[in-house]
XYZ file of N, CA and C in Angstrom:
789
model
N -11.754 149.030 197.696
C -13.034 148.327 197.414
C -14.185 148.908 198.243
N -13.812 149.626 199.273
C -14.883 150.095 200.206
C -15.947 150.996 199.434
N -15.483 151.804 198.560
C -16.448 152.702 197.902
C -17.432 152.034 196.918
N -17.202 150.722 196.567
C -18.158 149.999 195.718
C -19.088 149.188 196.515
N -18.981 149.174 197.856
C -19.909 148.438 198.707
C -20.994 149.433 199.110
N -22.260 148.968 198.921
C -23.420 149.926 199.146
C -23.868 149.953 200.568
N -24.288 151.131 200.992
C -24.902 151.297 202.323
C -26.314 150.854 202.332
N -26.921 150.754 203.526
C -28.305 150.416 203.627
C -29.181 151.391 202.803
N -28.872 152.689 202.916
C -29.606 153.730 202.191
C -29.446 153.504 200.663
N -28.203 153.309 200.260
C -27.949 153.033 198.823
C -28.851 151.896 198.321
N -28.909 150.846 199.059
C -29.663 149.666 198.616
C -31.145 149.952 198.568
N -31.679 150.728 199.516
C -33.083 151.131 199.462
C -33.420 151.812 198.184
N -32.473 152.727 197.802
C -32.763 153.554 196.578
C -32.601 152.670 195.245
N -31.518 151.832 195.312
C -31.334 150.997 194.120
C -32.524 150.086 193.917
N -33.058 149.561 194.966
C -34.228 148.671 194.884
C -35.420 149.442 194.235
N -35.616 150.654 194.629
C -36.671 151.471 194.005
C -36.450 151.568 192.506
N -35.226 151.946 192.100
C -34.875 152.043 190.679
C -35.046 150.659 189.986
N -34.693 149.630 190.688
C -34.799 148.286 190.085
C -36.257 147.884 189.827
N -37.161 148.197 190.745
C -38.549 147.900 190.573
C -39.082 148.665 189.370
N -38.734 149.912 189.247
C -39.158 150.732 188.047
C -38.659 150.098 186.779
N -37.446 149.705 186.763
C -36.854 149.065 185.536
C -37.583 147.808 185.191
N -37.892 146.979 186.172
C -38.657 145.754 185.917
C -40.070 146.089 185.415
N -40.670 147.092 186.013
C -42.044 147.462 185.594
C -42.095 147.935 184.161
N -41.021 148.664 183.702
C -40.982 149.077 182.271
C -40.968 147.850 181.323
N -40.176 146.847 181.674
C -40.072 145.672 180.828
C -41.401 144.900 180.796
N -42.104 144.913 181.927
C -43.407 144.260 181.965
C -44.432 145.055 181.155
N -44.453 146.350 181.361
C -45.383 147.269 180.679
C -45.325 147.164 179.160
N -44.108 147.027 178.625
C -43.955 147.145 177.147
C -44.295 145.839 176.417
N -44.384 144.746 177.200
C -44.629 143.421 176.553
C -45.794 143.447 175.525
N -46.991 143.970 175.794
C -48.071 143.834 174.831
C -47.854 144.636 173.566
N -46.908 145.553 173.587
C -46.633 146.397 172.413
C -45.680 145.780 171.404
N -45.011 144.641 171.823
C -44.016 144.111 170.936
C -44.661 143.169 169.936
N -45.171 143.744 168.868
C -45.961 143.031 167.865
C -45.480 143.469 166.499
N -45.757 142.678 165.463
C -45.392 143.133 164.065
C -45.947 144.502 163.737
N -45.149 145.220 162.981
C -45.501 146.516 162.348
C -45.406 147.678 163.290
N -44.939 147.527 164.565
C -44.728 148.694 165.390
C -43.294 149.098 165.093
N -43.014 150.378 165.106
C -41.650 150.957 164.903
C -40.934 150.882 166.208
N -39.600 150.835 166.140
C -38.826 150.784 167.397
C -38.845 152.212 168.051
N -39.054 153.238 167.235
C -39.234 154.559 167.802
C -40.484 154.656 168.655
N -41.561 153.986 168.174
C -42.809 154.034 168.936
C -42.622 153.283 170.267
N -41.911 152.152 170.233
C -41.626 151.463 171.448
C -40.828 152.337 172.411
N -39.830 152.981 171.937
C -39.033 153.903 172.724
C -39.895 154.996 173.310
N -40.775 155.591 172.564
C -41.574 156.696 173.048
C -42.588 156.252 174.100
N -43.135 155.036 173.957
C -43.979 154.456 174.993
C -43.232 154.253 176.316
N -41.981 153.746 176.205
C -41.194 153.534 177.393
C -40.786 154.907 178.024
N -40.398 155.853 177.194
C -39.970 157.140 177.686
C -41.098 157.786 178.467
N -42.350 157.812 177.906
C -43.504 158.386 178.578
C -43.805 157.696 179.889
N -43.705 156.380 179.918
C -43.965 155.617 181.121
C -42.881 155.959 182.190
N -41.648 155.940 181.782
C -40.556 156.196 182.745
C -40.693 157.654 183.319
N -40.919 158.640 182.438
C -40.915 160.026 182.889
C -42.244 160.446 183.546
N -43.367 160.102 182.956
C -44.665 160.512 183.421
C -45.308 159.667 184.524
N -45.248 158.352 184.280
C -45.882 157.402 185.237
C -45.021 157.200 186.442
N -43.697 156.974 186.176
C -42.723 156.607 187.271
C -41.929 157.753 187.776
N -42.169 158.979 187.096
C -41.416 160.202 187.590
C -39.895 159.955 187.696
N -39.373 159.251 186.669
C -37.940 158.879 186.777
C -37.284 159.400 185.502
N -35.997 159.138 185.404
C -35.177 159.616 184.224
C -34.724 158.382 183.476
N -34.823 158.375 182.136
C -34.235 157.304 181.339
C -32.751 157.508 181.223
N -32.002 156.569 181.756
C -30.531 156.755 181.933
C -29.806 156.832 180.567
N -30.336 156.144 179.576
C -29.690 156.092 178.266
C -29.742 157.405 177.561
N -30.788 158.206 177.759
C -30.999 159.419 177.013
C -29.895 160.418 177.269
N -29.098 160.682 176.234
C -28.023 161.639 176.395
C -26.741 161.070 176.979
N -26.740 159.788 177.384
C -25.518 159.157 177.911
C -24.482 158.991 176.795
N -23.362 159.745 176.956
C -22.376 159.782 175.859
C -23.021 160.056 174.536
N -24.029 160.981 174.581
C -24.736 161.420 173.379
C -25.626 160.327 172.727
N -25.998 159.267 173.499
C -26.992 158.328 172.992
C -28.306 159.087 172.770
N -28.948 158.924 171.599
C -30.097 159.853 171.268
C -31.417 159.424 171.759
N -31.608 158.186 172.329
C -32.950 157.756 172.708
C -32.900 157.280 174.171
N -34.146 156.884 174.656
C -34.332 156.595 176.088
C -34.076 155.121 176.428
N -34.137 154.233 175.488
C -33.878 152.819 175.670
C -33.020 152.317 174.465
N -32.435 151.164 174.671
C -31.768 150.448 173.521
C -32.702 149.335 173.048
N -32.868 149.264 171.711
C -33.694 148.183 171.144
C -32.871 147.485 170.055
N -32.514 146.248 170.278
C -31.611 145.487 169.421
C -32.301 144.372 168.789
N -32.478 144.400 167.457
C -33.303 143.469 166.747
C -32.406 142.460 165.983
N -32.713 141.179 166.121
C -32.060 140.100 165.317
C -30.532 140.067 165.429
N -29.836 140.539 164.435
C -28.377 140.457 164.418
C -27.710 141.631 165.109
N -28.519 142.496 165.730
C -27.945 143.603 166.546
C -27.650 143.039 167.959
N -26.422 143.128 168.343
C -25.920 142.542 169.641
C -26.350 143.455 170.761
N -26.152 144.726 170.652
C -26.481 145.696 171.674
C -26.504 147.100 171.191
N -27.051 148.054 171.926
C -27.059 149.471 171.709
C -27.733 149.860 170.442
N -28.724 149.072 170.043
C -29.598 149.470 168.931
C -30.327 150.772 169.175
N -30.304 151.670 168.273
C -30.961 152.997 168.375
C -32.350 152.902 167.832
N -33.354 153.191 168.648
C -34.808 153.204 168.114
C -34.933 154.152 166.937
N -35.654 153.690 165.911
C -35.744 154.327 164.608
C -37.196 154.292 164.070
N -37.680 155.424 163.580
C -39.007 155.408 163.089
C -39.196 154.634 161.773
N -38.142 154.286 161.154
C -38.165 153.575 159.918
C -37.955 152.041 160.081
N -37.694 151.637 161.338
C -37.455 150.225 161.602
C -38.665 149.647 162.272
N -39.402 148.743 161.538
C -40.584 148.114 162.074
C -40.335 146.664 162.378
N -40.876 146.252 163.490
C -40.812 144.801 163.867
C -41.589 143.982 162.905
N -41.060 142.777 162.673
C -41.810 141.863 161.747
C -41.917 140.508 162.363
N -42.846 139.770 161.851
C -43.012 138.399 162.314
C -41.785 137.561 162.282
N -41.359 136.873 163.398
C -40.173 136.097 163.457
C -39.018 136.766 164.057
N -39.071 138.107 164.296
C -37.976 138.789 164.918
C -37.754 138.420 166.383
N -36.487 138.512 166.841
C -36.211 138.492 168.283
C -35.644 139.876 168.597
N -36.061 140.413 169.748
C -35.781 141.795 170.107
C -35.335 141.866 171.563
N -34.180 142.554 171.728
C -33.763 142.890 173.100
C -34.118 144.286 173.425
N -34.786 144.461 174.546
C -35.044 145.840 175.009
C -34.279 145.999 176.379
N -33.366 147.043 176.350
C -32.505 147.307 177.431
C -32.919 148.610 178.073
N -33.287 148.538 179.334
C -33.864 149.680 180.077
C -32.949 150.004 181.291
N -32.628 151.272 181.397
C -31.935 151.754 182.570
C -32.594 153.034 183.029
N -32.863 153.122 184.344
C -33.510 154.315 184.914
C -32.737 154.931 186.014
N -33.010 156.172 186.230
C -32.448 156.897 187.425
C -33.625 157.430 188.203
N -33.638 157.068 189.493
C -34.683 157.545 190.410
C -33.925 158.018 191.662
N -34.147 159.237 192.118
C -33.456 159.784 193.295
C -31.990 159.689 193.195
N -31.447 159.852 192.012
C -30.016 159.800 191.715
C -29.382 158.429 191.731
N -30.181 157.378 191.728
C -29.696 156.002 191.732
C -30.119 155.234 190.488
N -29.228 154.447 189.981
C -29.418 153.664 188.698
C -29.828 152.263 188.945
N -30.589 151.691 187.952
C -30.715 150.206 187.847
C -30.811 149.915 186.321
N -30.516 148.676 185.974
C -30.297 148.370 184.567
C -30.740 146.906 184.364
N -31.572 146.661 183.301
C -31.996 145.254 182.977
C -32.402 145.197 181.552
N -32.339 144.008 180.937
C -32.871 143.824 179.594
C -33.360 142.394 179.504
N -34.180 142.197 178.467
C -34.745 140.875 178.212
C -35.081 140.801 176.662
N -35.282 139.563 176.258
C -35.656 139.275 174.911
C -37.208 139.150 174.769
N -37.722 139.616 173.594
C -39.035 139.473 173.180
C -39.125 138.792 171.888
N -40.129 137.904 171.723
C -40.321 137.142 170.508
C -41.518 137.791 169.760
N -41.297 138.094 168.486
C -42.349 138.749 167.671
C -43.051 137.701 166.792
N -44.297 137.446 167.095
C -45.070 136.473 166.302
C -44.436 135.105 166.362
N -44.337 134.378 165.177
C -43.853 133.071 165.154
C -42.316 133.082 164.924
N -41.608 132.632 165.910
C -40.136 132.646 165.907
C -39.635 131.238 165.665
N -38.617 131.026 164.890
C -38.022 129.690 164.638
C -37.591 129.028 165.978
N -37.591 127.683 166.011
C -37.152 126.972 167.144
C -35.721 127.280 167.464
N -34.872 127.458 166.454
C -33.433 127.739 166.672
C -33.319 129.096 167.418
N -34.091 130.087 167.017
C -33.986 131.361 167.666
C -34.563 131.460 169.003
N -35.663 130.647 169.183
C -36.190 130.487 170.558
C -35.182 129.884 171.442
N -34.504 128.889 170.972
C -33.387 128.208 171.763
C -32.284 129.155 172.059
N -31.902 129.995 171.120
C -30.887 131.025 171.402
C -31.236 131.906 172.613
N -32.483 132.321 172.597
C -32.969 133.213 173.719
C -33.039 132.463 174.980
N -33.475 131.190 174.936
C -33.583 130.376 176.184
C -32.221 130.065 176.756
N -31.270 129.695 175.901
C -29.889 129.397 176.394
C -29.307 130.674 177.037
N -29.475 131.824 176.442
C -28.952 133.057 176.913
C -29.582 133.330 178.284
N -30.853 133.205 178.452
C -31.513 133.452 179.711
C -31.043 132.452 180.739
N -30.952 131.186 180.361
C -30.505 130.140 181.309
C -29.072 130.346 181.728
N -28.217 130.893 180.883
C -26.817 131.159 181.276
C -26.748 132.176 182.358
N -27.621 133.171 182.285
C -27.681 134.182 183.354
C -28.181 133.581 184.648
N -29.270 132.849 184.495
C -29.864 132.215 185.667
C -28.901 131.277 186.431
N -28.226 130.471 185.603
C -27.225 129.517 186.158
C -26.110 130.274 186.972
N -25.721 131.351 186.441
C -24.601 132.151 187.086
C -25.029 132.641 188.451
N -26.313 132.911 188.534
C -26.778 133.478 189.855
C -26.630 132.496 190.990
N -26.511 131.232 190.666
C -26.318 130.215 191.703
C -24.964 130.192 192.332
N -23.994 130.895 191.731
C -22.650 130.928 192.307
C -22.376 132.247 193.059
N -23.330 133.230 192.965
C -23.072 134.541 193.487
C -23.302 134.566 195.045
N -22.260 134.856 195.746
C -22.334 135.128 197.214
C -21.047 135.651 197.691
N -21.039 136.211 198.896
C -19.841 136.799 199.536
C -18.744 135.740 199.595
N -17.515 136.153 199.196
C -16.398 135.258 199.295
C -16.023 134.483 198.037
N -16.883 134.509 197.043
C -16.664 133.738 195.857
C -15.932 134.624 194.760
N -15.027 134.021 194.002
C -14.366 134.763 192.951
C -15.338 135.194 191.888
N -15.286 136.458 191.427
C -16.144 136.981 190.387
C -16.054 136.188 189.062
N -14.822 135.686 188.809
C -14.636 135.008 187.534
C -15.415 133.672 187.445
N -15.995 133.215 188.543
C -16.818 132.053 188.453
C -18.098 132.288 187.667
N -18.521 133.511 187.653
C -19.725 133.932 186.865
C -19.495 133.650 185.334
N -18.325 134.223 184.895
C -18.013 134.015 183.512
C -17.756 132.567 183.130
N -17.122 131.853 184.042
C -16.860 130.399 183.828
C -18.130 129.678 183.543
N -19.108 129.873 184.411
C -20.384 129.146 184.272
C -21.105 129.582 183.001
N -21.156 130.810 182.711
C -21.869 131.302 181.498
C -21.161 130.729 180.230
N -19.872 130.867 180.140
C -19.192 130.413 178.937
C -19.336 128.907 178.765
N -19.155 128.138 179.796
C -19.207 126.616 179.709
C -20.574 126.252 179.194
N -21.658 126.855 179.745
C -23.027 126.514 179.361
C -23.332 126.931 177.936
N -22.973 128.086 177.568
C -23.254 128.600 176.214
C -22.540 127.770 175.177
N -21.292 127.536 175.381
C -20.459 126.777 174.369
C -20.905 125.355 174.285
N -21.297 124.786 175.416
C -21.805 123.391 175.437
C -23.034 123.300 174.546
N -23.834 124.367 174.453
C -25.066 124.389 173.635
C -24.803 125.001 172.188
N -23.473 125.012 171.832
C -23.097 125.394 170.447
C -23.379 126.808 170.059
N -23.456 127.689 171.007
C -23.549 129.144 170.707
C -22.233 129.813 171.192
N -22.110 131.102 170.967
C -20.823 131.825 171.299
C -21.095 133.048 172.151
N -20.137 133.337 173.006
C -20.192 134.461 173.936
C -19.497 135.695 173.327
N -20.144 136.817 173.355
C -19.495 138.087 173.017
C -18.560 138.532 174.159
N -17.325 138.769 173.842
C -16.328 139.065 174.863
C -15.950 140.588 174.971
N -16.497 141.361 174.119
C -16.123 142.825 174.145
C -16.867 143.626 175.097
N -17.965 143.127 175.598
C -18.789 143.847 176.599
C -18.996 143.033 177.828
N -19.188 143.733 178.951
C -19.265 143.044 180.230
C -20.313 143.662 181.110
N -20.652 142.992 182.224
C -21.438 143.572 183.279
C -20.613 144.539 184.095
N -21.268 145.295 184.954
C -20.597 146.382 185.647
C -21.253 146.680 186.951
N -20.525 147.251 187.890
C -21.059 147.839 189.104
C -22.060 148.889 188.740
N -23.018 149.178 189.640
C -23.988 150.195 189.371
C -24.491 150.713 190.737
N -24.941 151.963 190.694
C -25.440 152.594 191.921
C -25.714 154.024 191.729
N -24.872 154.922 192.259
C -24.941 156.378 192.008
C -24.385 156.686 190.615
N -23.738 155.756 189.979
C -23.237 155.946 188.639
C -23.791 154.787 187.748
N -23.883 155.072 186.467
C -24.377 154.020 185.547
C -23.398 152.909 185.515
N -22.050 153.141 185.414
C -21.056 152.073 185.268
C -20.042 152.300 186.322
N -19.805 151.352 187.207
C -18.861 151.352 188.256
C -18.085 150.082 188.297
N -17.089 149.953 189.199
C -16.493 148.681 189.472
C -17.435 147.863 190.246
N -17.334 146.527 190.278
C -16.449 145.765 189.501
C -16.992 145.441 188.083
N -16.047 144.993 187.233
C -16.481 144.601 185.883
C -16.777 143.085 185.942
N -17.828 142.675 185.189
C -18.209 141.224 185.266
C -18.078 140.650 183.843
N -17.064 139.929 183.618
C -16.849 139.236 182.366
C -17.783 138.041 182.224
N -18.254 137.778 181.025
C -19.149 136.648 180.749
C -18.439 135.444 180.196
N -17.150 135.492 180.291
C -16.269 134.321 179.909
C -15.233 134.204 181.055
N -14.542 133.067 181.087
C -13.651 132.795 182.156
C -12.275 133.480 181.946
N -11.958 134.306 182.951
C -10.607 134.963 182.964
C -9.868 134.509 184.250
N -8.910 133.672 184.039
C -8.185 133.086 185.111
C -7.398 134.117 185.929
N -7.122 135.265 185.251
C -6.313 136.363 185.902
C -7.156 137.337 186.785
N -8.447 137.178 186.777
C -9.273 138.046 187.601
C -9.489 137.357 188.946
N -8.852 138.007 189.927
C -8.885 137.456 191.324
C -9.892 138.211 192.217
N -10.675 139.110 191.629
C -11.650 139.799 192.412
C -12.581 138.909 193.101
N -12.830 139.238 194.426
C -13.764 138.425 195.247
C -15.107 139.161 195.439
N -16.200 138.495 195.248
C -17.484 139.091 195.538
C -17.586 139.442 197.034
N -18.123 140.579 197.344
C -18.297 140.955 198.762
C -19.744 141.321 198.974
N -20.228 141.083 200.195
C -21.533 141.502 200.568
C -21.737 142.996 200.311
N -22.909 143.314 199.761
C -23.329 144.680 199.366
C -22.660 145.237 198.148
N -21.995 144.443 197.356
C -21.656 144.767 195.975
C -22.954 144.705 195.164
N -23.120 145.670 194.284
C -24.264 145.625 193.288
C -23.674 145.701 191.925
N -24.040 144.765 190.996
C -23.505 144.822 189.696
C -24.514 144.125 188.744
N -24.274 144.337 187.451
C -25.116 143.722 186.413
C -24.464 142.461 185.901
N -25.224 141.467 185.590
C -24.775 140.281 184.759
C -25.607 140.377 183.472
N -24.964 140.351 182.352
C -25.717 140.655 181.097
C -25.112 139.911 179.875
N -25.082 138.610 179.867
C -24.487 137.898 178.746
C -25.106 138.191 177.401
N -24.214 138.388 176.431
C -24.633 138.483 174.988
C -24.180 137.253 174.288
N -25.098 136.591 173.689
C -24.849 135.232 173.064
C -25.212 135.296 171.592
N -24.305 134.837 170.738
C -24.514 134.831 169.337
C -24.840 133.458 168.830
N -25.644 133.452 167.743
C -26.084 132.195 167.123
C -24.921 131.531 166.432
N -24.008 132.276 165.819
C -22.856 131.711 165.071
C -21.581 132.198 165.734
N -20.763 132.931 165.021
C -19.457 133.378 165.563
C -19.688 134.465 166.624
N -18.713 134.652 167.489
C -18.734 135.701 168.520
C -18.267 137.064 167.972
N -17.774 137.080 166.727
C -17.226 138.327 166.205
C -18.315 139.348 165.964
N -17.969 140.613 166.302
C -18.952 141.717 166.221
C -18.345 142.898 165.513
N -19.210 143.894 165.083
C -18.730 145.093 164.467
C -19.624 146.237 164.896
N -19.054 147.418 165.011
C -19.751 148.607 165.355
C -20.146 149.381 164.058
N -21.360 149.816 163.978
C -21.881 150.532 162.811
C -21.383 152.021 162.778
N -21.616 152.658 161.655
C -21.100 153.981 161.496
C -21.773 155.016 162.491
N -22.965 154.655 163.062
C -23.584 155.542 164.003
C -22.807 155.680 165.351
N -21.847 154.746 165.489
C -21.040 154.753 166.729
C -21.616 154.061 167.847
N -22.803 153.508 167.694
C -23.467 152.791 168.815
C -23.907 151.344 168.409
N -24.605 151.265 167.326
C -25.195 149.921 166.984
C -24.057 148.900 166.762
N -24.161 147.818 167.559
C -23.170 146.660 167.404
C -23.954 145.502 166.801
N -23.357 144.967 165.715
C -23.970 143.765 165.014
C -22.979 142.630 164.971
N -23.516 141.427 164.776
C -22.691 140.324 164.520
C -22.040 140.511 163.117
N -20.809 140.074 162.983
C -20.157 140.179 161.710
C -20.714 139.253 160.640
N -21.190 138.066 161.037
C -21.666 137.093 160.060
C -23.151 137.104 159.827
N -23.870 138.040 160.431
C -25.331 138.115 160.212
C -26.116 137.137 161.157
N -25.451 136.325 161.928
C -26.113 135.432 162.827
C -26.838 136.291 163.897
N -27.960 135.734 164.437
C -28.749 136.494 165.424
C -28.041 136.490 166.798
N -28.453 137.438 167.652
C -27.835 137.594 169.012
C -28.914 137.798 170.007
N -28.674 137.351 171.226
C -29.631 137.525 172.341
C -28.874 137.987 173.565
N -29.656 138.646 174.473
C -29.048 139.153 175.726
C -30.177 139.191 176.812
N -29.759 138.835 178.016
C -30.580 139.103 179.182
C -29.688 139.771 180.228
N -30.326 140.616 181.023
C -29.495 141.337 182.019
C -30.351 141.537 183.323
N -29.683 141.443 184.467
C -30.237 141.753 185.730
C -29.279 142.599 186.499
N -29.794 143.395 187.391
C -28.991 144.080 188.490
C -29.051 143.198 189.705
N -27.916 142.895 190.282
C -27.754 141.855 191.294
C -27.085 142.451 192.553
N -27.580 142.081 193.756
C -26.968 142.446 195.021
C -26.382 141.167 195.603
N -25.047 141.264 195.980
C -24.393 140.144 196.662
C -24.741 140.178 198.145
N -25.124 139.002 198.675
C -25.441 138.895 200.114
C -24.454 137.889 200.737
N -24.602 137.776 202.089
C -23.778 136.770 202.811
C -23.999 135.341 202.285
N -25.241 135.080 201.944
C -25.608 133.692 201.642
C -25.977 133.469 200.209
N -25.919 134.527 199.381
C -26.300 134.293 197.927
C -26.425 135.683 197.253
N -27.620 135.896 196.676
C -27.783 137.192 195.980
C -29.311 137.545 195.932
N -29.527 138.814 195.676
C -30.885 139.277 195.454
C -30.986 139.879 194.034
N -31.957 139.441 193.304
C -32.198 139.953 191.922
C -32.975 141.254 192.056
N -32.367 142.403 191.957
C -32.928 143.641 192.200
C -33.939 143.976 191.109
N -33.685 143.539 189.887
C -34.598 143.818 188.759
C -35.474 142.666 188.392
N -35.745 141.815 189.394
C -36.628 140.639 189.264
C -38.002 141.029 188.688
N -38.487 140.269 187.698
C -39.790 140.486 187.152
C -40.719 139.307 187.583
N -41.938 139.687 187.917
C -42.853 138.776 188.579
C -43.186 137.473 187.850
N -43.007 137.494 186.498
C -43.278 136.273 185.698
C -42.101 135.405 185.487
N -40.994 135.737 186.137
C -39.768 134.957 185.965
C -39.812 133.663 186.829
N -39.189 132.639 186.216
C -39.234 131.279 186.900
C -37.987 131.099 187.777
N -37.569 132.166 188.417
C -36.458 132.134 189.394
C -36.896 132.869 190.609
N -36.271 132.555 191.784
C -36.585 133.338 192.937
C -35.938 134.746 192.891
N -36.538 135.689 193.641
C -35.933 136.982 193.749
C -34.696 136.907 194.669
N -34.684 136.043 195.682
C -33.590 135.822 196.610
C -32.983 134.442 196.381
N -31.728 134.373 196.087
C -31.008 133.111 195.953
C -30.250 132.807 197.217
N -30.402 131.626 197.790
C -29.700 131.162 198.854
C -28.672 130.144 198.345
N -27.374 130.555 198.276
C -26.280 129.675 197.655
C -25.393 129.222 198.721
N -25.865 128.407 199.596
C -25.019 127.849 200.716
C -24.031 126.810 200.164
């Protein structure tokens, strides 16, 4: 376990990457409007990451992923590839997933954007997904079982009549994009991993409007719901502390604290 606990220097660097990641998600907000292509959104983010922030978009070239960010629209669960022929339209819900590398350290976050007038059902889907992540942060601290995160998320999502995607999980992050530990978003009674101070990992629940069943498209990346129901996701990079956690990718307009004290 020792190698997945971060040093003081590691944490300084991850915080820098986390701030950049959060800044990208803030910067792109005004551009999420009807009739913009997802390629244009990608290019705006790429230029901001590389030229303004002097950083590297972690997705670009990762296992041959062709673009700098993932953009998942409506029934796309995750890993949507930006496309010059795909234009946002009124009523869409859109996940933008940003990962950056700065000074050889990674951070990762995503959030939902509403395009124009969105139905109340789809607004609720986004809200419940975000709330499930926020609720799980209240259990994060040194000494607590990691499976409590998934327990809280699954219970809340299913209580609100939505479903949790089980094929993808959160992950440790730092000098690598994906590290231990793995963070399931549903309850696994057989996972006895304990959170430890200075672990850094993502929590990133994917919640479907209808069934949890998913399918991967022929491009090898784009994951969609099987039944055409819409899907939402929120993600943060989290640091475990003695008394709670720090939201490394915290965005200034969020209605949660950056530091959680979970005594």
